[in-house]
């Protein structure tokens, strides 16, 4: 089969589109014929060798944490999944990924794919959708009537976070550049702040219950968000290389989020998609052979929105 792999850490030029052996599922695993994976910023960090501590991959490594596809083989002891099932999943980050025509996945991480979007497009959902869900509900404990500030709402996680927070009955304040403001508004944000022209701390005049930081801001900007949170509130930060600040005197907690795979939460996201309550946005569809070029564009900051990566048919 065809796959993209890197044999050593480095810049996007280390990625190779090559022939590899088709994998065989072990006990508790399934093999998936990949309809698509997606590009996530963590893929570039893993490839660059910056995540060797938390995510120790074996070289050569195939990137691609998200998967959408069709089950085509079962390992021993797999129940509840059949050959031919269409599934989505957030793959283990330290194992071979889905930038390939086939991938192995633990059966327990998979959810039934949404039926209301093309199967390949469903690869845009798992990692970023779970990040938004876990930030808002697992860590932020968001409930109806609360005020939430989503800093960096113009990215892929932000699009889901705005929709989920609005669906939960929250008042949503979002920061986004002019390029992203229309998409953030259509996702349901009540107030949109253009962070390129306006200070967030000046624009938010009433305290928020939860601030979600999705942007690679400098430490001073991150610390400033804490001042906008009411006593007892929460700051959830996804830029894990910069720890979330807190304010013990006012009981404001700072939480660093490192997303985890959760099939039950993923199934809830899929249900929202199929009910028309959560929109899956795909900015571009890139052939698998062009993944190295996609990584290069991302390194230059030239990828906007969610890109899915589609293998050629076998």
Coordinates of C-alpha atoms in Angstrom, one line a residue:
X1 CA 0.0 0.0 0.0
X2 CA 1.0 3.7 -0.3
X3 CA 1.8 5.7 2.8
X4 CA 3.6 8.9 3.8
X5 CA 6.3 8.4 6.4
X6 CA 9.3 10.1 7.9
X7 CA 12.5 8.1 8.6
X8 CA 14.1 10.9 10.7
X9 CA 12.9 14.0 12.4
X10 CA 13.1 17.3 10.5
X11 CA 11.4 19.8 8.3
X12 CA 8.7 18.8 5.8
X13 CA 11.3 17.5 3.4
X14 CA 11.7 14.4 5.5
X15 CA 8.3 13.1 4.5
X16 CA 8.3 10.4 1.9
X17 CA 5.4 9.0 -0.2
X18 CA 6.3 5.3 -0.5
X19 CA 5.3 1.7 -0.6
X20 CA 4.9 -0.1 2.7
X21 CA 3.5 -3.5 3.8
X22 CA -0.2 -3.6 4.4
X23 CA -0.7 -3.9 8.2
X24 CA -2.4 -6.8 9.9
X25 CA -4.7 -6.3 12.9
X26 CA -3.8 -7.9 16.2
X27 CA -6.1 -8.8 19.1
X28 CA -8.7 -6.0 19.8
X29 CA -7.7 -4.2 16.6
X30 CA -9.3 -3.5 13.2
X31 CA -7.9 -2.6 9.9
X32 CA -9.5 0.4 8.2
X33 CA -9.4 1.3 4.5
X34 CA -8.7 5.0 4.9
X35 CA -11.2 7.4 3.3
X36 CA -9.2 10.4 4.7
X37 CA -7.1 11.6 7.6
X38 CA -6.6 15.3 8.4
X39 CA -3.7 17.7 9.1
X40 CA -3.3 18.9 12.7
X41 CA -0.6 21.2 13.9
X42 CA 0.6 18.5 16.3
X43 CA 1.6 16.4 13.2
X44 CA 4.2 19.1 12.4
X45 CA 5.5 19.1 15.9
X46 CA 5.8 15.3 16.0
X47 CA 7.6 15.3 12.6
X48 CA 10.0 18.0 13.8
X49 CA 11.0 16.0 16.8
X50 CA 9.6 18.5 19.4
X51 CA 7.2 16.0 21.0
X52 CA 9.5 13.1 21.7
X53 CA 8.9 13.2 25.4
X54 CA 5.0 13.1 25.5
X55 CA 4.6 11.3 22.1
X56 CA 7.5 8.8 21.6
X57 CA 7.0 7.4 18.0
X58 CA 9.0 4.7 16.4
X59 CA 10.8 5.6 13.2
X60 CA 9.9 5.4 10.4
X61 CA 6.5 6.9 11.4
X62 CA 3.3 7.5 9.5
X63 CA 1.5 10.7 10.6
X64 CA -2.2 11.2 10.7
X65 CA -4.1 11.1 14.0
X66 CA -7.6 11.4 12.7
X67 CA -9.2 8.7 10.6
X68 CA -12.4 8.1 8.7
X69 CA -12.8 5.0 6.7
X70 CA -14.3 1.5 6.3
X71 CA -13.4 -1.5 8.4
X72 CA -11.9 -4.2 6.2
X73 CA -10.4 -6.7 8.6
X74 CA -11.0 -7.7 12.3
X75 CA -8.4 -8.9 14.8
X76 CA -9.1 -11.5 17.4
X77 CA -11.7 -10.7 20.0
X78 CA -13.3 -7.7 18.3
X79 CA -17.1 -7.4 19.1
X80 CA -19.6 -4.8 18.0
X81 CA -17.8 -3.9 14.8
X82 CA -18.2 -5.6 11.4
X83 CA -16.3 -5.6 8.2
X84 CA -17.9 -2.9 6.0
X85 CA -18.7 -0.6 8.9
X86 CA -17.9 3.1 8.3
X87 CA -16.1 4.6 11.3
X88 CA -14.2 7.6 12.6
X89 CA -11.5 7.7 15.3
X90 CA -8.8 9.6 17.1
X91 CA -5.8 7.2 16.7
X92 CA -3.1 6.7 19.4
X93 CA -0.6 9.5 18.8
X94 CA 2.5 7.3 19.3
X95 CA 1.4 4.6 16.8
X96 CA 1.4 4.6 13.0
X97 CA -1.2 7.1 11.7
X98 CA -3.7 7.2 8.9
X99 CA -1.6 9.0 6.2
X100 CA -1.9 5.7 4.3
X101 CA -4.3 3.6 2.3
X102 CA -4.8 1.4 5.4
X103 CA -4.3 1.8 9.1
X104 CA -4.7 -0.3 12.2
X105 CA -6.9 1.1 15.1
X106 CA -7.8 -0.2 18.5
X107 CA -11.5 -1.1 18.2
X108 CA -12.3 0.7 21.4
X109 CA -11.4 4.1 20.0
X110 CA -13.8 4.0 17.1
X111 CA -17.3 5.5 16.6
X112 CA -19.8 5.1 13.8
X113 CA -19.1 7.7 11.2
X114 CA -21.7 10.4 10.6
X115 CA -24.2 9.7 7.8
X116 CA -24.9 13.3 6.9
X117 CA -21.5 14.2 5.6
X118 CA -19.2 12.5 3.1
X119 CA -17.1 9.8 4.8
X120 CA -13.8 11.5 4.0
X121 CA -15.0 14.8 5.4
X122 CA -15.7 13.1 8.8
X123 CA -11.9 13.0 9.3
X124 CA -12.1 16.7 10.1
X125 CA -14.0 15.9 13.3
X126 CA -12.2 13.7 15.9
X127 CA -9.1 15.5 17.3
X128 CA -10.4 19.1 17.0
X129 CA -14.0 18.2 18.0
X130 CA -12.8 16.3 21.1
X131 CA -10.5 19.2 22.0
X132 CA -13.4 21.6 21.9
X133 CA -15.7 19.2 23.8
X134 CA -13.2 18.4 26.6
X135 CA -12.2 22.1 27.0
X136 CA -15.7 23.3 27.4
X137 CA -17.4 20.5 29.3
X138 CA -14.8 18.2 31.0
X139 CA -12.6 21.0 32.2
X140 CA -14.7 24.2 31.8
X141 CA -17.9 22.6 33.2
X142 CA -19.8 25.0 30.9
X143 CA -23.6 25.3 31.5
X144 CA -26.5 27.2 30.0
X145 CA -26.5 30.9 30.7
X146 CA -22.8 31.2 31.3
X147 CA -20.5 33.6 29.4
X148 CA -17.5 32.0 27.6
X149 CA -14.6 33.8 25.8
X150 CA -13.0 31.7 23.0
X151 CA -9.6 33.2 22.2
X152 CA -8.5 32.1 18.7
X153 CA -11.9 31.1 17.5
X154 CA -11.0 31.3 13.9
X155 CA -9.2 28.0 13.8
X156 CA -10.5 24.5 13.4
X157 CA -11.0 23.8 17.2
X158 CA -12.5 27.3 17.6
X159 CA -15.2 26.6 15.0
X160 CA -16.4 23.5 17.0
X161 CA -16.0 25.3 20.3
X162 CA -18.2 28.2 19.3
X163 CA -20.9 25.8 18.0
X164 CA -20.8 23.5 21.0
X165 CA -20.9 26.4 23.5
X166 CA -23.8 28.1 21.7
X167 CA -25.7 24.8 21.6
X168 CA -25.1 24.5 25.4
X169 CA -26.9 27.8 25.9
X170 CA -23.9 29.9 26.6
X171 CA -23.2 33.5 25.6
X172 CA -20.2 33.2 23.3
X173 CA -17.6 35.9 22.9
X174 CA -15.0 35.0 20.2
X175 CA -11.8 36.6 19.0
X176 CA -10.9 36.1 15.4
X177 CA -9.1 38.0 12.6
X178 CA -11.1 39.8 9.9
X179 CA -10.5 36.8 7.6
X180 CA -12.2 34.4 10.0
X181 CA -14.9 36.7 11.6
X182 CA -17.6 35.7 9.1
X183 CA -17.1 32.0 9.8
X184 CA -17.1 32.6 13.6
X185 CA -20.3 34.6 13.4
X186 CA -22.0 31.9 11.3
X187 CA -20.9 29.3 13.9
X188 CA -23.0 31.2 16.4
X189 CA -20.8 33.6 18.3
X190 CA -22.7 36.4 20.0
X191 CA -19.8 38.9 19.9
X192 CA -16.7 38.8 17.7
X193 CA -13.6 40.8 18.6
X194 CA -11.0 41.5 15.9
X195 CA -7.9 40.8 17.9
X196 CA -5.7 42.4 15.2
X197 CA -7.2 45.8 15.9
X198 CA -8.7 45.7 19.4
X199 CA -7.4 44.7 22.8
X200 CA -9.4 41.7 24.1
X201 CA -9.1 43.0 27.7
X202 CA -10.6 46.4 26.6
X203 CA -13.4 44.8 24.5
X204 CA -14.7 42.4 27.2
X205 CA -16.4 44.6 29.7
X206 CA -18.3 42.0 31.7
X207 CA -16.6 39.0 33.4
X208 CA -16.8 35.6 31.8
X209 CA -17.2 32.3 33.5
X210 CA -14.8 30.4 31.2
X211 CA -12.0 31.5 29.0
X212 CA -10.7 29.1 26.4
X213 CA -7.3 29.9 24.8
X214 CA -6.7 28.3 21.5
X215 CA -4.1 30.8 20.2
X216 CA -0.3 30.8 20.4
X217 CA -0.3 34.1 22.3
X218 CA 2.6 35.4 24.4
X219 CA 2.6 34.8 28.2
X220 CA 1.5 38.4 29.0
X221 CA -1.6 38.0 26.7
X222 CA -2.4 34.7 28.3
X223 CA -2.1 36.1 31.8
X224 CA -4.4 39.0 30.8
X225 CA -7.2 36.6 30.0
X226 CA -7.3 35.6 33.7
X227 CA -8.3 39.1 34.6
X228 CA -11.5 38.8 32.5
X229 CA -12.7 35.7 34.4
X230 CA -15.1 36.0 37.4
X231 CA -14.0 34.7 40.8
X232 CA -14.3 30.9 40.8
X233 CA -14.1 30.7 37.0
X234 CA -11.7 28.7 34.7
X235 CA -9.1 29.3 32.1
X236 CA -8.5 26.3 29.8
X237 CA -5.4 26.5 27.6
X238 CA -4.6 24.3 24.7
X239 CA -1.1 25.7 24.0
X240 CA 0.5 23.2 26.3
X241 CA 4.1 24.5 25.8
X242 CA 3.0 27.6 27.8
X243 CA 1.4 26.7 31.2
X244 CA -2.0 28.2 32.0
X245 CA -1.8 30.9 34.6
X246 CA -4.3 31.0 37.5
X247 CA -5.4 33.5 40.3
X248 CA -5.5 31.7 43.6
X249 CA -6.8 34.8 45.5
X250 CA -9.9 34.9 43.3
X251 CA -10.2 31.2 42.9
X252 CA -9.6 31.3 39.1
X253 CA -8.1 27.9 38.0
X254 CA -5.8 27.5 35.1
X255 CA -6.0 24.2 33.3
X256 CA -3.7 22.9 30.5
X257 CA -5.6 20.6 28.1
X258 CA -4.0 17.7 26.3
X259 CA -6.7 16.1 24.3
X260 CA -7.5 12.4 24.8
X261 CA -9.3 9.9 22.6
X262 CA -12.8 9.1 23.8
X263 CA -15.1 7.0 21.6
X264 CA -18.2 7.9 23.7
X265 CA -17.7 11.6 23.4
X266 CA -16.9 11.2 19.7
X267 CA -20.2 9.3 19.2
X268 CA -22.0 12.3 20.9
X269 CA -20.3 14.7 18.4
X270 CA -21.3 12.4 15.5
X271 CA -24.9 12.5 16.8
X272 CA -24.8 16.3 16.9
X273 CA -23.5 16.3 13.3
X274 CA -26.3 14.0 12.1
X275 CA -29.0 16.1 13.9
X276 CA -27.7 19.2 12.0
X277 CA -26.6 20.8 15.3
X278 CA -22.8 20.7 14.5
X279 CA -21.3 21.7 11.2
X280 CA -18.2 19.9 9.8
X281 CA -16.2 22.4 7.9
X282 CA -13.5 21.3 5.4
X283 CA -11.3 24.0 3.9
X284 CA -9.4 21.8 1.4
X285 CA -9.0 18.2 0.3
X286 CA -5.4 17.2 -0.4
X287 CA -4.2 14.0 -2.1
X288 CA -2.0 11.8 0.1
X289 CA 1.0 12.2 -2.2
X290 CA 0.8 16.0 -1.6
X291 CA 1.0 15.7 2.2
X292 CA 4.7 16.9 2.3
X293 CA 3.7 20.1 0.5
X294 CA 0.8 20.6 2.9
X295 CA 3.2 20.3 5.9
X296 CA 5.4 22.8 4.2
X297 CA 2.5 25.3 3.7
X298 CA 1.5 24.8 7.3
X299 CA 5.0 25.6 8.5
X300 CA 4.7 28.9 6.6
X301 CA 1.4 29.7 8.2
X302 CA -0.4 29.3 4.9
X303 CA -3.0 26.7 5.8
X304 CA -6.3 28.2 7.0
X305 CA -9.1 26.0 8.2
X306 CA -9.2 22.3 8.3
X307 CA -7.4 20.2 5.6
X308 CA -8.2 16.6 5.0
X309 CA -5.8 14.2 3.3
X310 CA -7.3 11.7 0.9
X311 CA -5.5 8.5 -0.3
X312 CA -6.0 7.3 -3.8
X313 CA -8.2 4.3 -4.1
X314 CA -6.6 0.9 -4.0

